[in-house]
Short mmCIF file of C-alpha atoms and ligand atoms in Angstrom, two decimals:
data_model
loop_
_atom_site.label_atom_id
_atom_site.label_comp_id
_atom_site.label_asym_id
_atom_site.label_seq_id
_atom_site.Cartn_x
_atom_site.Cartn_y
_atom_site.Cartn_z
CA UNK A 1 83.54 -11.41 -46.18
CA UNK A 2 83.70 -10.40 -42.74
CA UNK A 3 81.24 -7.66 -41.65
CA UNK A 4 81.36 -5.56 -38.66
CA UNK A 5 77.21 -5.80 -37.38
CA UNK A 6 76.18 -3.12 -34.66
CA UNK A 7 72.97 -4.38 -32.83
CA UNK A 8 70.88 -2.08 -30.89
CA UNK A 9 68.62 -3.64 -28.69
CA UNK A 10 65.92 -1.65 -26.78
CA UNK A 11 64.31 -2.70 -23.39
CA UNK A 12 60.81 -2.86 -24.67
CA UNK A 13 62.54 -6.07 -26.56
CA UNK A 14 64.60 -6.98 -22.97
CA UNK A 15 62.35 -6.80 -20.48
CA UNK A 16 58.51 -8.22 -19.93
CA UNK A 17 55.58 -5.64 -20.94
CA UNK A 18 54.07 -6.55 -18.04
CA UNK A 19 56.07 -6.96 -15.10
CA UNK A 20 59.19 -5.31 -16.69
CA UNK A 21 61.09 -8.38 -15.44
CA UNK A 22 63.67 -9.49 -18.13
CA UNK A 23 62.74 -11.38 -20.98
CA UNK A 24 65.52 -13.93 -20.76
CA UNK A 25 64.74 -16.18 -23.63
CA UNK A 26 65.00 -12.92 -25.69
CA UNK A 27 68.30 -11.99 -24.33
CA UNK A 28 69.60 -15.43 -24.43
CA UNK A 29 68.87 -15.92 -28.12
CA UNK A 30 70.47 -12.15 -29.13
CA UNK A 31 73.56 -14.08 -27.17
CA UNK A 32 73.35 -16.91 -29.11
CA UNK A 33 73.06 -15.16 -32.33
CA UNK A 34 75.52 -12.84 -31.66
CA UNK A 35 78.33 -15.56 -30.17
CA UNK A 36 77.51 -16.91 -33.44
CA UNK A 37 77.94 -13.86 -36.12
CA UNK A 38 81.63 -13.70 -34.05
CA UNK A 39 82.46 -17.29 -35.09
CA UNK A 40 81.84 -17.03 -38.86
CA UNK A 41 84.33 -13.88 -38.10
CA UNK A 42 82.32 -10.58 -37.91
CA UNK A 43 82.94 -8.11 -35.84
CA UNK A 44 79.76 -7.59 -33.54
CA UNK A 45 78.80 -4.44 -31.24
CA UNK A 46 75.75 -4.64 -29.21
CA UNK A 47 74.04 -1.41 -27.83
CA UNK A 48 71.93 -2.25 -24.80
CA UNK A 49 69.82 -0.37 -23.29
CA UNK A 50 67.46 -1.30 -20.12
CA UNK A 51 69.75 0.26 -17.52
CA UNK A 52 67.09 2.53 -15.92
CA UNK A 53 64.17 -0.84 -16.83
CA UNK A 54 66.41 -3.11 -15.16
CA UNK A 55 66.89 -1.21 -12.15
CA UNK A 56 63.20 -0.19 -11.50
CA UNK A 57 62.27 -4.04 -11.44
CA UNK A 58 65.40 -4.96 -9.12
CA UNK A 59 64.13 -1.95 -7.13
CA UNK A 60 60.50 -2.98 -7.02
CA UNK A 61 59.88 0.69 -9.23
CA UNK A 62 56.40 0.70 -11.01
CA UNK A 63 57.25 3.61 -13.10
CA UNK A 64 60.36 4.78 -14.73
CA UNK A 65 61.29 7.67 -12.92
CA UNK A 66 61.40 11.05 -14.00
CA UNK A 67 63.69 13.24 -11.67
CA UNK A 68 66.96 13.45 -13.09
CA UNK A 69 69.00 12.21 -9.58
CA UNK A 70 66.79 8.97 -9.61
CA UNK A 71 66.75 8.21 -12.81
CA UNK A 72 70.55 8.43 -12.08
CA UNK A 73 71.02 6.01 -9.31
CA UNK A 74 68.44 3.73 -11.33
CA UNK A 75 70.31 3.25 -13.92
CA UNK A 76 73.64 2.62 -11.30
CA UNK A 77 71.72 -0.33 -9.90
CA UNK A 78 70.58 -1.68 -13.25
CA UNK A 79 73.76 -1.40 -15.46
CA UNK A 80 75.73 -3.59 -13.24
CA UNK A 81 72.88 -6.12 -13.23
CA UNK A 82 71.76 -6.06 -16.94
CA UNK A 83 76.14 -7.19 -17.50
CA UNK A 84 76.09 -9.64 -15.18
CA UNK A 85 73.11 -11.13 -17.30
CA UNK A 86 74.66 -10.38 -20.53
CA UNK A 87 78.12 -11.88 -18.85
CA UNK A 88 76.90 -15.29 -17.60
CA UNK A 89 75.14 -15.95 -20.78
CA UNK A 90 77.72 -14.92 -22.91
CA UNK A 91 80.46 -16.86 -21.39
CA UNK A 92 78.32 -20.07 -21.12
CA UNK A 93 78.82 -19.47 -24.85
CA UNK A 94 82.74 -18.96 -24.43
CA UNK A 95 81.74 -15.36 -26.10
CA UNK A 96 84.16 -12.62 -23.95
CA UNK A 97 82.25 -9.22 -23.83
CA UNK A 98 83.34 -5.49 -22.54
CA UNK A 99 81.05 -2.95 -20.87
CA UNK A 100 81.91 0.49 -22.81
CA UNK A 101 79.69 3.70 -21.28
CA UNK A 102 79.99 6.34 -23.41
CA UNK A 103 78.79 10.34 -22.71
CA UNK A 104 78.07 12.57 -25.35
CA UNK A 105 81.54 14.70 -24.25
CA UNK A 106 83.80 11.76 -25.18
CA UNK A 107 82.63 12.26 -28.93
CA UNK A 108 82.79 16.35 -28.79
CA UNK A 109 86.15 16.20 -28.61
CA UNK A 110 88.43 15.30 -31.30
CA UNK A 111 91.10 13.37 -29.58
CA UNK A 112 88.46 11.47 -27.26
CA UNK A 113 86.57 10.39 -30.56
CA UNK A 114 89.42 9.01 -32.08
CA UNK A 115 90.60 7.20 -28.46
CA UNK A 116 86.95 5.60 -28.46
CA UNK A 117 87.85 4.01 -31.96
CA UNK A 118 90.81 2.99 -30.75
CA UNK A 119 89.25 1.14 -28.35
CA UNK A 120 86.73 -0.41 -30.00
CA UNK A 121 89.18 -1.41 -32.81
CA UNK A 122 91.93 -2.90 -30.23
CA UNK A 123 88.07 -4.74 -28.79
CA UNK A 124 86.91 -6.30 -32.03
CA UNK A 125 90.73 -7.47 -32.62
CA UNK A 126 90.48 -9.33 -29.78
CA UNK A 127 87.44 -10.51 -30.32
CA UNK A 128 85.18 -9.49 -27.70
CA UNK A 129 81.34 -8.39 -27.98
CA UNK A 130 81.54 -4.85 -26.74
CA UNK A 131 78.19 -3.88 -24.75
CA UNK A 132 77.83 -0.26 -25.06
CA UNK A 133 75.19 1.78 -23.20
CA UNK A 134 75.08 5.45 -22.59
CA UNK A 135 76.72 6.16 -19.03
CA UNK A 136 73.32 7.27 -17.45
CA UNK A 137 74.62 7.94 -14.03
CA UNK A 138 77.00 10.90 -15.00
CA UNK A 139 75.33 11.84 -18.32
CA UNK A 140 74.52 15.22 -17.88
CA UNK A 141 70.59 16.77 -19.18
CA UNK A 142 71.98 19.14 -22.06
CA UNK A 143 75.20 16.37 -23.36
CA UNK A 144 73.23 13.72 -23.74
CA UNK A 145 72.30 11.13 -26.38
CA UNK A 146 69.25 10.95 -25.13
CA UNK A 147 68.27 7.24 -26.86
CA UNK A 148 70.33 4.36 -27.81
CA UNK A 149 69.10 5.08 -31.21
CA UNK A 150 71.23 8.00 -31.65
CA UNK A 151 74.00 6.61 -30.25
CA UNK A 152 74.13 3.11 -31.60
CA UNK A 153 74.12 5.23 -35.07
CA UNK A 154 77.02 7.03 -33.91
CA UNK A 155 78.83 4.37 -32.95
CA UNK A 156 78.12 2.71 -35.80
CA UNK A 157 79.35 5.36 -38.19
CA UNK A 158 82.44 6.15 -35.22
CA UNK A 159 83.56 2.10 -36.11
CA UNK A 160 82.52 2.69 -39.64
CA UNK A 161 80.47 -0.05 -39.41
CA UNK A 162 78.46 -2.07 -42.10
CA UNK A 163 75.35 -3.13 -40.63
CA UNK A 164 73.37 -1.47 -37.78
CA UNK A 165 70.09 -3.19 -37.01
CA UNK A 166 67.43 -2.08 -34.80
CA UNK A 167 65.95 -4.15 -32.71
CA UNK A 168 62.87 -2.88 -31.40
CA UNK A 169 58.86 -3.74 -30.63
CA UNK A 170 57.23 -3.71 -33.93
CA UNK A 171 58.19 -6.06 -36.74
CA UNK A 172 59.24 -3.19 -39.20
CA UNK A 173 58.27 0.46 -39.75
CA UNK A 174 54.38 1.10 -41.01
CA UNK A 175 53.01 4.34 -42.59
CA UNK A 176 51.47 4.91 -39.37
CA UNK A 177 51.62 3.55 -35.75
CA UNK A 178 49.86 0.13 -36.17
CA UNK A 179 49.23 0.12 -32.34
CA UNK A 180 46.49 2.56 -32.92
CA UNK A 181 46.19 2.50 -36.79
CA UNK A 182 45.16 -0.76 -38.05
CA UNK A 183 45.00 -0.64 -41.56
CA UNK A 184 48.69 1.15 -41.40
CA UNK A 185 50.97 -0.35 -44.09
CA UNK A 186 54.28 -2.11 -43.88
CA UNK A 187 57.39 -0.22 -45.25
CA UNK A 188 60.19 -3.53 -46.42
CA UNK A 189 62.55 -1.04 -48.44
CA UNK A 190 63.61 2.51 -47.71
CA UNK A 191 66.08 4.09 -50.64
CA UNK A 192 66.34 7.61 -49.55
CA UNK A 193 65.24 8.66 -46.14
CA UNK A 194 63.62 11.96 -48.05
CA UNK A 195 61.23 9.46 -49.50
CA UNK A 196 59.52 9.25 -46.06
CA UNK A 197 58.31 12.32 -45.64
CA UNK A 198 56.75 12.52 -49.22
CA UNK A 199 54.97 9.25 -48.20
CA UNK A 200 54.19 11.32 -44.93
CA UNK A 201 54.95 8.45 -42.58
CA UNK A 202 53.55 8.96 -39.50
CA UNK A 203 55.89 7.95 -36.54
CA UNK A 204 55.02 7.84 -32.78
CA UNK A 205 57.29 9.84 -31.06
CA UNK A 206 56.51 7.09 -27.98
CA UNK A 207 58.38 4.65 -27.08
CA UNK A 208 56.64 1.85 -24.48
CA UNK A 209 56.08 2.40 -21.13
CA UNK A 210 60.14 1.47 -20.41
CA UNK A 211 62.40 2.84 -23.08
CA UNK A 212 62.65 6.10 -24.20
CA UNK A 213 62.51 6.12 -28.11
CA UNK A 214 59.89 5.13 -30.68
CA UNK A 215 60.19 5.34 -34.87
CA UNK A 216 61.17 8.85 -34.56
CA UNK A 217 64.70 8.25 -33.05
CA UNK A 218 64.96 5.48 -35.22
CA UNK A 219 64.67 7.15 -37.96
CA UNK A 220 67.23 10.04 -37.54
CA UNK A 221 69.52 6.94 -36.49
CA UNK A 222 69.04 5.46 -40.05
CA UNK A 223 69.63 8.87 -41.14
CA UNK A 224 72.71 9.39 -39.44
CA UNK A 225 73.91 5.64 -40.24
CA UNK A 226 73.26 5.85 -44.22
CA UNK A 227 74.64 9.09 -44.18
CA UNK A 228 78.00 6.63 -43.20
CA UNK A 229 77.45 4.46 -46.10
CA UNK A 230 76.04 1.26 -43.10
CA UNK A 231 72.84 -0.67 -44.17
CA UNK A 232 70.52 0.25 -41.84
CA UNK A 233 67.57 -2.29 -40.38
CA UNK A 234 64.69 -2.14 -38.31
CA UNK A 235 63.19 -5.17 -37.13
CA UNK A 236 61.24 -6.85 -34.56
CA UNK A 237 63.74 -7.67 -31.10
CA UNK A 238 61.83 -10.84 -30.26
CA UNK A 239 63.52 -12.54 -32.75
CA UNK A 240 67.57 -11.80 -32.66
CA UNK A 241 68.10 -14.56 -35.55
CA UNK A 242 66.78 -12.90 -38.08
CA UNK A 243 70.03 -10.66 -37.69
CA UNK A 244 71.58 -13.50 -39.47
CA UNK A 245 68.55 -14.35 -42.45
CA UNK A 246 68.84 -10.70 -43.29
CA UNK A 247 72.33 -10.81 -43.61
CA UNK A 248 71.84 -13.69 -46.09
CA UNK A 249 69.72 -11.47 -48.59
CA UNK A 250 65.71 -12.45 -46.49
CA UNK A 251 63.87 -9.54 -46.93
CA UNK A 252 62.38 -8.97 -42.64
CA UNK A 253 62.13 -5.75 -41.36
CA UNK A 254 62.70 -2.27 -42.97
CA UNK A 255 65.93 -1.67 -44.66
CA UNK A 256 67.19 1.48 -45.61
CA UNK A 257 69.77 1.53 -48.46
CA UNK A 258 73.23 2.95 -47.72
CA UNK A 259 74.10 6.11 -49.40
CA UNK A 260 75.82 5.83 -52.33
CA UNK A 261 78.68 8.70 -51.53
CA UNK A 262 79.39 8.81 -47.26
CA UNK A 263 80.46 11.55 -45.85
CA UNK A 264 83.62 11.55 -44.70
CA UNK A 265 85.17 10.74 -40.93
CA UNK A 266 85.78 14.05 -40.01
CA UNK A 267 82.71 15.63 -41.76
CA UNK A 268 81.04 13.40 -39.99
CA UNK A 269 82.56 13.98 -36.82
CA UNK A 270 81.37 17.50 -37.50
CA UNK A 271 78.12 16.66 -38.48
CA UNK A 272 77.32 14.10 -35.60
CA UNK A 273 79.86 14.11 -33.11
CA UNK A 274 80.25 17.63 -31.99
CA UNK A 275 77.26 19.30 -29.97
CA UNK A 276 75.99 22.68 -32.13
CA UNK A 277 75.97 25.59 -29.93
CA UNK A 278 74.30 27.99 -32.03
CA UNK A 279 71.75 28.13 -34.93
CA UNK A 280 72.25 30.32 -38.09
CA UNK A 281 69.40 30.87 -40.68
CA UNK A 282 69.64 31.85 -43.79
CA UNK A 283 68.23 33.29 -47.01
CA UNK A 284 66.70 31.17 -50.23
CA UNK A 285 70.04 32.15 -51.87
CA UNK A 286 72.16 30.82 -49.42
CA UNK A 287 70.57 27.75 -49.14
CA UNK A 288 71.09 26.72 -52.73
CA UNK A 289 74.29 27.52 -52.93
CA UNK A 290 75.16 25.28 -50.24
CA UNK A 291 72.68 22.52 -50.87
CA UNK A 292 72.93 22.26 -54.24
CA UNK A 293 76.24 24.42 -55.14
CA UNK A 294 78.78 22.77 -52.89
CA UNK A 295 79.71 26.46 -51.79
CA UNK A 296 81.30 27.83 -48.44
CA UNK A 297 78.30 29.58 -46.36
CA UNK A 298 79.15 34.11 -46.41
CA UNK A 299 77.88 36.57 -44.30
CA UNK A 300 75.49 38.07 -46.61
CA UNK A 301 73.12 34.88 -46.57
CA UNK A 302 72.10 35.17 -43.36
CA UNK A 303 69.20 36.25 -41.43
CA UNK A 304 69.75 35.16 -38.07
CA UNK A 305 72.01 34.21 -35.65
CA UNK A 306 71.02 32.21 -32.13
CA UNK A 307 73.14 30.74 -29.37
CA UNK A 308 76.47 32.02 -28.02
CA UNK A 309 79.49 30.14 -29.48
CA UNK A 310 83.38 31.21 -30.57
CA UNK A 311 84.82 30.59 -33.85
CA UNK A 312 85.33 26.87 -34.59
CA UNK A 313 82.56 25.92 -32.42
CA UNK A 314 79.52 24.04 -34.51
CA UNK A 315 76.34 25.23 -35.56
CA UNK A 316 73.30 24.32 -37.54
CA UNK A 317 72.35 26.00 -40.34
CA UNK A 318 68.66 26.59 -41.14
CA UNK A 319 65.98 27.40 -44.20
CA UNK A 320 63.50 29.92 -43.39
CA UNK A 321 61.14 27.34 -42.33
CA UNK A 322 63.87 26.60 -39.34
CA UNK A 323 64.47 23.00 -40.80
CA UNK A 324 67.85 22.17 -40.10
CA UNK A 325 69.94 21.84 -43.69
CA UNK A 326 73.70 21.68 -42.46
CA UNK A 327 75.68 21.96 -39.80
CA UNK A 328 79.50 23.31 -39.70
CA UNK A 329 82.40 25.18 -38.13
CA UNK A 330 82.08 28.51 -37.91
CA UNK A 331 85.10 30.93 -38.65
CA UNK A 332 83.22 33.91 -36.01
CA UNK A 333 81.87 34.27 -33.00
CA UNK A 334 77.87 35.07 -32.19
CA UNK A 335 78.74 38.75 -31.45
CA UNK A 336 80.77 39.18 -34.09
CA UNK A 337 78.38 37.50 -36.59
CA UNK A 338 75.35 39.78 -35.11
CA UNK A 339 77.57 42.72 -36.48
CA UNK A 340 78.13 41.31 -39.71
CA UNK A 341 74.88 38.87 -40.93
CA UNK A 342 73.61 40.22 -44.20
CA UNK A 343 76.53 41.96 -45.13
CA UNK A 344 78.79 41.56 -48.02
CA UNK A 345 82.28 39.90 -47.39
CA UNK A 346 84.40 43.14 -48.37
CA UNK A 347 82.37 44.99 -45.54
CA UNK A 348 83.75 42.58 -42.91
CA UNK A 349 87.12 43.99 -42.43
CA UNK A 350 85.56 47.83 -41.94
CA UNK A 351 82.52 46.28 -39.34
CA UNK A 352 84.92 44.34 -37.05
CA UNK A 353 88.14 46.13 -37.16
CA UNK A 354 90.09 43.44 -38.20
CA UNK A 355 91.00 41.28 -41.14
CA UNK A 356 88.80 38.05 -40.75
CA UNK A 357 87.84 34.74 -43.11
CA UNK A 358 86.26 35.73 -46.12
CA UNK A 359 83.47 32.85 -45.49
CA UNK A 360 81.25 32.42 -41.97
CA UNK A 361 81.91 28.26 -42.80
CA UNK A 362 84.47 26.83 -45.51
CA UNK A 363 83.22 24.04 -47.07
CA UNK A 364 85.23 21.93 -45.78
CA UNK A 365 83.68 22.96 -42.47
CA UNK A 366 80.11 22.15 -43.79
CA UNK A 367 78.08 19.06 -44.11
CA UNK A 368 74.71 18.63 -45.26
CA UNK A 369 72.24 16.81 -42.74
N1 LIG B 1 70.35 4.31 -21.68
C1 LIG B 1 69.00 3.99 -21.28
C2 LIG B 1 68.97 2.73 -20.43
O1 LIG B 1 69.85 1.92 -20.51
C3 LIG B 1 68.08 3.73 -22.42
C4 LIG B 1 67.97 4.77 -23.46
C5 LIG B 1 66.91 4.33 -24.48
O2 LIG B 1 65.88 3.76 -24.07
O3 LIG B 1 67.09 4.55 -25.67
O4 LIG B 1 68.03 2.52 -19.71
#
């Protein structure tokens, strides 16, 4: 049956460890496996990153720069060159792709979310490769992905894919870093993301010298993509054709299991899409009822209330350790929630003047993260 495969490739897989030139064999075989996944039918998304790599080699850059502006025009001279690589190999293989940048701020917004999976739908119809990166040059600090991680799991769940693997440095994840842990041991087969932290995996927050993630970001991308109901795989980028063993039942890599019930589109949308602008915490009581009750969040069950937002913007919601739980739409504004946290719903009316929603989120409004 015909699959639709998100690849994420990072550049610590593209580019040379050494000279941070590209590592064209590498990139030549993704192409190859990839122009072949399309003719047995799937529908294949690669998310590429090595804009800012690719444009400190072409301009003779030892280190990956830090300033914002720099980092900027980096990745300006590198994008254009990493698809002309990507082009040239891909059409030697008759394979048509598409360069799609994305910003945070097209998925905040409702209509631009659903105009993105337009596009990618009308894209895989036609049956190009679309090559997505983050659109470094006007991303700005505080709406950003931040790794290719997060996004290739959001584009992933946006397409409702069914696959996203994730190509990276190590061959799958380990308990610890095996870089500096030796006798860290392999992890083939994740059910339930929880699992990990009872197993207290240890996960380098770095990322090489080059790319910006590590098995931190990879993880809250499986988390994100299983929440979607996608298979979720993390193996090594050297070798793209493994893409296709695993996708014939070979056990390489780790694989996280799907979960069972996804969450829908728009709770999802909620959940992933929209940028939170505030944080709520609440009491023990609270948290049950929404974890484990399926209830609407009220006023009385919370403690705290941080950021400045209006109703219907997003927020987290957080335990009293300040783990995040949920996330949802609020029905008030931070002022008006300052007045009213702790408070029974009845009181609501008398404390604001006015006859407001007898929950802070609906249900509806609220997914668990
Ligand atoms: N978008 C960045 C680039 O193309 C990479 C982000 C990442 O490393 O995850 O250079």
């Amino acid at each position: 049956m015909p699959q639709k495969i998100v690849v994420k490739i990072g550049t610590s897989s593209l580019t040379q460890p050494e000279t941070g030139l590209l590592a064209l064999s590498t990139i030549a075989t993704l192409a190859e496996t990839l122009s072949h996944l399309r003719c047995l039918g799937h529908g294949v998304i690669l998310v590429s990153s090595g804009a800012v790599g690719v444009g400190c080699a072409r301009l003779g850059l030892t280190e990956r720069p830090k300033a914002i502006a720099l980092k900027q025009a980096v990745a300006a001279v590198g994008q254009g060159r990493l698809m002309r690589v990507y082009d040239d190999l891909f059409s030697i293989l008759q394979q048509p792709i598409a360069q799609v940048l994305l910003t945070r701020s097209d998925l905040v917004q409702r209509s631009r979310y659903l105009n993105v999976y337009n596009t990618f739908q009308e894209l895989l119809e036609l049956g190009v490769i679309p090559v997505v990166n983050e659109n470094d040059t006007v991303a700005v600090e505080e709406l950003k992905f931040g790794d290719n991680d997060t996004l290739s799991a959001l584009v992933a769940s946006l397409v409702e894919a069914d696959w996203l693997f994730l190509l990276t440095d190590v061959d799958r994840l380990y308990s610890a870093d095996p870089r500096s842990v030796p006798n860290a041991q392999p992890i083939a087969l994740v059910s339930n993301i929880k699992e990990l932290a009872e197993l207290q995996v240890q996960t380098g927050t770095q990322g090489s010298q080059w790319g910006t993630g590590g098995m931190v970001t990879k993880i809250s991308a499986a988390r994100i993509a299983t929440a979607a109901g996608i298979r979720t795989v993390i193996t090594d980028g050297k070798n793209p054709r493994n893409i296709v063993k695993i996708l014939h039942g070979e056990s390489i890599g780790t694989y996280f299991e799907p979960r069972p019930e996804p969450t829908s589109a728009r709770k999802r949308w909620i959940a992933y899409g929209l940028v939170p602008a505030g944080k709520l915490s609440l009491d023990e009581g609270a948290v049950v009822a929404i974890s484990q009750a399926g209830r609407s969040l009220l006023a009385t069950g919370i403690t705290a209330v941080e950021g400045e937002f209006d109703p219907q913007d997003a927020v987290q919601l957080c335990d009293k350790s300040g783990s995040e739980i949920a996330r949802g739409l609020v029905n008030y504004s931070s002022a008006d929630l300052q007045k009213i946290r702790g408070r029974h719903s009845r009181e609501i009316s008398a404390i604001l003047g006015y006859e407001g929603a007898e929950t802070v989120i609906h249900r509806d409004n609220l997914v668990l993260t």
